[in-house]
Amino acid sequence: MNTFLWGALPYLAVALLVSGLVWRYRYDRFGWTTRSSEVYESRLLNIASPMFHYGILFVLAGHLMGLFVPASWTDAIGLDEHAYHLLSLFAGCAAGFLAVAGILVLVYRRRTNAAVFRATTRNDKLMYVVLLAAMVLGLVAKLANSSLSTGYDYRATIAPWARSLFTLQPDVDLMAGAPLAYRIHAVVGLALFALLPFTRLVHMFSAPVQYLFRPYLVYRSRDPDQPAARAPRRGWERIKY
């Protein structure tokens, strides 16, 4: 089971993530959207959406720093282990609580507004459950294994395991010795990765790059019977149908 969970499951989750994104782009390109429900209700959305998005961005930044920045690097810039522990405890928990509060309000809004609830797919309902579980379990794992003076040093076990996945030589023994709460949090997180392409969270892999290079919007057309005084600018060219 340890070999499967920490040596095979991460690669299965990434395979589902990549193949799901390819499938979604090829066969459901117009569904690659957040399916915004702002038209149905905006008061709670304007409060909860920034809370969740800012919280989850800081949570992701903390995970990237904790898993992929070695302790020797933070020591080199003067951030010793105790200072890092306090930063992880207070900043990480603050971001986690902000994201959890935001998603709870979003779920409340989606459940109590009939129009918004009807626009929610079964995949999205499952996504909300898994996403909320991953965040709550992360907070539980951190708080249950930490105090103001010390805490579980996941940079000595979980972080090396995560980095070993990229070398295709996962050190399953490192993760097998981690506290149970961290292991459950990791499994739920991997399940969330596999689920991403099939829910509204797919929009996190989008960026409006083409918007920067699009032509100007055409609000009027030139009279075809009048000679043009000058060459049309980009985006004003006449289009024949």
Tab-separated table of C-alpha atoms in Angstrom:
chain	number	residue	atom	x	y	z
A	1	MET	CA	0.000	0.000	0.000
A	2	ASN	CA	2.841	2.419	0.763
A	3	THR	CA	4.370	1.684	-2.640
A	4	PHE	CA	1.037	2.333	-4.342
A	5	LEU	CA	0.153	5.508	-2.419
A	6	TRP	CA	3.537	7.214	-2.541
A	7	GLY	CA	5.175	5.557	-5.562
A	8	ALA	CA	2.337	5.094	-8.051
A	9	LEU	CA	-0.649	7.267	-7.092
A	10	PRO	CA	1.139	10.600	-7.754
A	11	TYR	CA	1.944	9.537	-11.320
A	12	LEU	CA	-1.619	8.271	-11.860
A	13	ALA	CA	-2.980	11.626	-10.666
A	14	VAL	CA	-0.664	13.558	-12.997
A	15	ALA	CA	-1.554	11.248	-15.898
A	16	LEU	CA	-5.268	11.870	-15.301
A	17	LEU	CA	-4.604	15.594	-14.987
A	18	VAL	CA	-2.717	15.860	-18.293
A	19	SER	CA	-4.920	13.477	-20.279
A	20	GLY	CA	-8.047	15.099	-18.844
A	21	LEU	CA	-6.868	18.559	-19.900
A	22	VAL	CA	-6.129	17.312	-23.416
A	23	TRP	CA	-9.519	15.587	-23.640
A	24	ARG	CA	-11.372	18.632	-22.288
A	25	TYR	CA	-9.637	20.965	-24.739
A	26	ARG	CA	-10.351	18.738	-27.724
A	27	TYR	CA	-13.927	17.745	-27.003
A	28	ASP	CA	-15.295	20.409	-24.659
A	29	ARG	CA	-13.446	23.567	-25.604
A	30	PHE	CA	-16.513	25.772	-25.190
A	31	GLY	CA	-17.074	24.264	-21.760
A	32	TRP	CA	-13.580	25.334	-20.653
A	33	THR	CA	-14.962	28.048	-18.426
A	34	THR	CA	-15.887	28.904	-14.866
A	35	ARG	CA	-19.582	28.940	-15.853
A	36	SER	CA	-19.928	32.173	-13.934
A	37	SER	CA	-23.179	32.569	-12.004
A	38	GLU	CA	-22.717	36.260	-11.251
A	39	VAL	CA	-25.835	37.088	-13.265
A	40	TYR	CA	-27.937	35.179	-10.695
A	41	GLU	CA	-26.367	36.605	-7.534
A	42	SER	CA	-23.443	38.955	-7.010
A	43	ARG	CA	-23.537	40.261	-3.434
A	44	LEU	CA	-22.143	37.152	-1.735
A	45	LEU	CA	-20.000	36.320	-4.767
A	46	ASN	CA	-18.201	39.669	-4.574
A	47	ILE	CA	-17.283	38.910	-0.960
A	48	ALA	CA	-16.494	35.194	-1.068
A	49	SER	CA	-14.713	34.921	-4.421
A	50	PRO	CA	-11.802	37.280	-3.531
A	51	MET	CA	-11.497	35.605	-0.121
A	52	PHE	CA	-11.184	32.160	-1.665
A	53	HIS	CA	-8.917	33.141	-4.554
A	54	TYR	CA	-6.466	35.193	-2.489
A	55	GLY	CA	-6.430	32.532	0.207
A	56	ILE	CA	-5.818	29.648	-2.183
A	57	LEU	CA	-3.074	31.569	-4.015
A	58	PHE	CA	-1.164	32.058	-0.754
A	59	VAL	CA	-1.796	28.410	0.162
A	60	LEU	CA	-0.332	27.276	-3.162
A	61	ALA	CA	2.642	29.601	-2.737
A	62	GLY	CA	3.262	28.160	0.718
A	63	HIS	CA	3.101	24.602	-0.598
A	64	LEU	CA	5.541	25.382	-3.405
A	65	MET	CA	7.949	27.000	-0.955
A	66	GLY	CA	7.663	24.242	1.625
A	67	LEU	CA	7.956	21.319	-0.792
A	68	PHE	CA	10.409	22.562	-3.386
A	69	VAL	CA	12.645	25.094	-1.610
A	70	PRO	CA	15.282	23.190	0.427
A	71	ALA	CA	15.938	24.238	4.001
A	72	SER	CA	19.528	25.116	3.075
A	73	TRP	CA	18.221	27.849	0.771
A	74	THR	CA	16.088	29.511	3.444
A	75	ASP	CA	18.945	29.189	5.946
A	76	ALA	CA	21.219	30.945	3.465
A	77	ILE	CA	18.993	34.047	3.441
A	78	GLY	CA	18.817	34.161	7.243
A	79	LEU	CA	15.468	32.392	7.737
A	80	ASP	CA	16.328	29.776	10.338
A	81	GLU	CA	14.163	26.759	11.182
A	82	HIS	CA	12.236	28.416	14.032
A	83	ALA	CA	11.491	31.551	11.999
A	84	TYR	CA	10.374	29.386	9.080
A	85	HIS	CA	8.163	27.367	11.419
A	86	LEU	CA	6.436	30.497	12.728
A	87	LEU	CA	5.985	31.837	9.185
A	88	SER	CA	4.503	28.551	8.065
A	89	LEU	CA	2.253	28.308	11.110
A	90	PHE	CA	0.789	31.816	11.149
A	91	ALA	CA	0.861	32.796	7.471
A	92	GLY	CA	-0.099	29.323	6.266
A	93	CYS	CA	-3.007	28.980	8.690
A	94	ALA	CA	-4.216	32.519	7.956
A	95	ALA	CA	-4.280	31.774	4.226
A	96	GLY	CA	-5.942	28.415	4.854
A	97	PHE	CA	-8.683	29.876	7.049
A	98	LEU	CA	-9.288	32.650	4.501
A	99	ALA	CA	-9.688	30.120	1.684
A	100	VAL	CA	-11.930	27.857	3.778
A	101	ALA	CA	-14.131	30.791	4.803
A	102	GLY	CA	-14.413	31.864	1.185
A	103	ILE	CA	-15.398	28.441	-0.109
A	104	LEU	CA	-17.918	27.942	2.714
A	105	VAL	CA	-19.677	31.152	1.715
A	106	LEU	CA	-19.540	30.084	-1.946
A	107	VAL	CA	-21.085	26.721	-1.091
A	108	TYR	CA	-23.762	28.429	1.032
A	109	ARG	CA	-24.550	30.792	-1.840
A	110	ARG	CA	-24.704	27.945	-4.337
A	111	ARG	CA	-26.969	25.846	-2.108
A	112	THR	CA	-29.396	28.559	-1.040
A	113	ASN	CA	-29.829	30.280	-4.427
A	114	ALA	CA	-32.038	28.090	-6.617
A	115	ALA	CA	-30.771	29.448	-9.939
A	116	VAL	CA	-27.131	29.036	-8.936
A	117	PHE	CA	-27.776	25.550	-7.582
A	118	ARG	CA	-29.410	24.445	-10.842
A	119	ALA	CA	-26.277	25.578	-12.718
A	120	THR	CA	-24.074	23.296	-10.582
A	121	THR	CA	-23.056	19.972	-12.124
A	122	ARG	CA	-22.487	16.746	-10.215
A	123	ASN	CA	-18.760	16.973	-10.974
A	124	ASP	CA	-18.664	20.440	-9.443
A	125	LYS	CA	-20.452	19.217	-6.300
A	126	LEU	CA	-17.821	16.503	-5.936
A	127	MET	CA	-15.106	19.073	-6.551
A	128	TYR	CA	-16.373	21.294	-3.733
A	129	VAL	CA	-16.330	18.349	-1.320
A	130	VAL	CA	-12.792	17.264	-2.268
A	131	LEU	CA	-11.426	20.814	-2.346
A	132	LEU	CA	-12.880	21.696	1.043
A	133	ALA	CA	-11.673	18.389	2.501
A	134	ALA	CA	-8.128	19.001	1.214
A	135	MET	CA	-7.966	22.459	2.791
A	136	VAL	CA	-9.497	21.427	6.118
A	137	LEU	CA	-7.212	18.382	6.363
A	138	GLY	CA	-4.209	20.579	5.655
A	139	LEU	CA	-5.155	22.884	8.534
A	140	VAL	CA	-5.776	19.922	10.838
A	141	ALA	CA	-2.426	18.363	9.935
A	142	LYS	CA	-0.595	21.621	10.605
A	143	LEU	CA	-2.322	22.530	13.860
A	144	ALA	CA	-2.303	18.988	15.277
A	145	ASN	CA	1.454	18.652	14.813
A	146	SER	CA	2.611	22.157	15.740
A	147	SER	CA	3.080	24.436	18.691
A	148	LEU	CA	4.553	27.905	19.030
A	149	SER	CA	7.955	26.491	19.887
A	150	THR	CA	8.224	23.565	17.497
A	151	GLY	CA	6.370	21.490	14.943
A	152	TYR	CA	6.649	18.553	12.605
A	153	ASP	CA	9.487	19.197	10.158
A	154	TYR	CA	7.876	18.166	6.878
A	155	ARG	CA	10.835	19.616	4.984
A	156	ALA	CA	12.879	16.651	6.184
A	157	THR	CA	10.431	13.984	4.986
A	158	ILE	CA	7.503	15.083	2.821
A	159	ALA	CA	9.459	17.677	0.839
A	160	PRO	CA	12.287	15.269	-0.187
A	161	TRP	CA	9.644	12.717	-1.159
A	162	ALA	CA	7.876	15.281	-3.352
A	163	ARG	CA	11.138	16.246	-5.047
A	164	SER	CA	12.073	12.590	-5.571
A	165	LEU	CA	8.970	12.169	-7.747
A	166	PHE	CA	10.576	14.361	-10.400
A	167	THR	CA	13.585	12.048	-10.612
A	168	LEU	CA	11.233	9.061	-11.124
A	169	GLN	CA	12.741	7.481	-8.004
A	170	PRO	CA	10.130	8.167	-5.297
A	171	ASP	CA	11.383	7.569	-1.776
A	172	VAL	CA	8.205	5.994	-0.376
A	173	ASP	CA	9.757	5.358	3.041
A	174	LEU	CA	9.998	9.096	3.716
A	175	MET	CA	6.286	9.636	3.193
A	176	ALA	CA	5.309	6.416	4.950
A	177	GLY	CA	6.827	7.783	8.172
A	178	ALA	CA	4.907	11.085	8.077
A	179	PRO	CA	2.022	11.708	10.508
A	180	LEU	CA	-1.310	10.230	9.453
A	181	ALA	CA	-2.988	13.617	9.006
A	182	TYR	CA	-0.334	14.700	6.484
A	183	ARG	CA	-0.696	11.436	4.569
A	184	ILE	CA	-4.473	11.741	4.331
A	185	HIS	CA	-4.085	15.366	3.239
A	186	ALA	CA	-1.662	14.268	0.510
A	187	VAL	CA	-4.009	11.546	-0.814
A	188	VAL	CA	-6.969	13.936	-0.965
A	189	GLY	CA	-4.760	16.518	-2.669
A	190	LEU	CA	-3.745	14.002	-5.332
A	191	ALA	CA	-7.411	13.123	-5.871
A	192	LEU	CA	-8.124	16.825	-6.382
A	193	PHE	CA	-5.396	17.023	-9.037
A	194	ALA	CA	-6.979	14.137	-10.925
A	195	LEU	CA	-10.415	15.769	-10.688
A	196	LEU	CA	-9.425	19.249	-11.882
A	197	PRO	CA	-9.898	18.801	-15.660
A	198	PHE	CA	-13.496	17.623	-15.263
A	199	THR	CA	-14.781	20.543	-13.171
A	200	ARG	CA	-14.999	24.316	-13.325
A	201	LEU	CA	-11.512	24.457	-11.768
A	202	VAL	CA	-10.140	23.800	-15.261
A	203	HIS	CA	-10.128	27.568	-15.736
A	204	MET	CA	-7.003	27.794	-13.582
A	205	PHE	CA	-5.056	26.495	-16.590
A	206	SER	CA	-6.272	29.341	-18.813
A	207	ALA	CA	-4.677	32.687	-19.502
A	208	PRO	CA	-6.120	35.385	-21.825
A	209	VAL	CA	-2.908	35.699	-23.836
A	210	GLN	CA	-4.689	36.137	-27.183
A	211	TYR	CA	-6.601	39.091	-25.761
A	212	LEU	CA	-3.377	41.115	-25.855
A	213	PHE	CA	-3.056	40.602	-29.618
A	214	ARG	CA	-6.676	40.658	-30.750
A	215	PRO	CA	-7.803	43.193	-33.365
A	216	TYR	CA	-9.788	46.211	-32.358
A	217	LEU	CA	-13.521	45.740	-32.063
A	218	VAL	CA	-15.399	46.813	-35.194
A	219	TYR	CA	-18.203	49.222	-34.324
A	220	ARG	CA	-18.816	50.560	-37.846
A	221	SER	CA	-17.831	49.730	-41.400
A	222	ARG	CA	-16.676	51.949	-44.227
A	223	ASP	CA	-19.022	52.770	-47.077
A	224	PRO	CA	-17.891	50.483	-49.938
A	225	ASP	CA	-18.941	53.128	-52.506
A	226	GLN	CA	-16.698	55.825	-51.043
A	227	PRO	CA	-12.951	55.689	-51.725
A	228	ALA	CA	-10.923	55.203	-48.621
A	229	ALA	CA	-8.910	58.231	-47.623
A	230	ARG	CA	-6.289	56.048	-46.030
A	231	ALA	CA	-5.526	52.397	-45.462
A	232	PRO	CA	-7.676	50.855	-42.744
A	233	ARG	CA	-6.043	50.233	-39.403
A	234	ARG	CA	-5.608	46.779	-37.966
A	235	GLY	CA	-8.964	45.445	-36.911
A	236	TRP	CA	-10.895	47.739	-39.281
A	237	GLU	CA	-10.313	45.692	-42.422
A	238	ARG	CA	-13.401	44.902	-44.424
A	239	ILE	CA	-14.551	41.296	-44.078
A	240	LYS	CA	-16.463	39.550	-46.835
A	241	TYR	CA	-18.952	36.852	-45.957
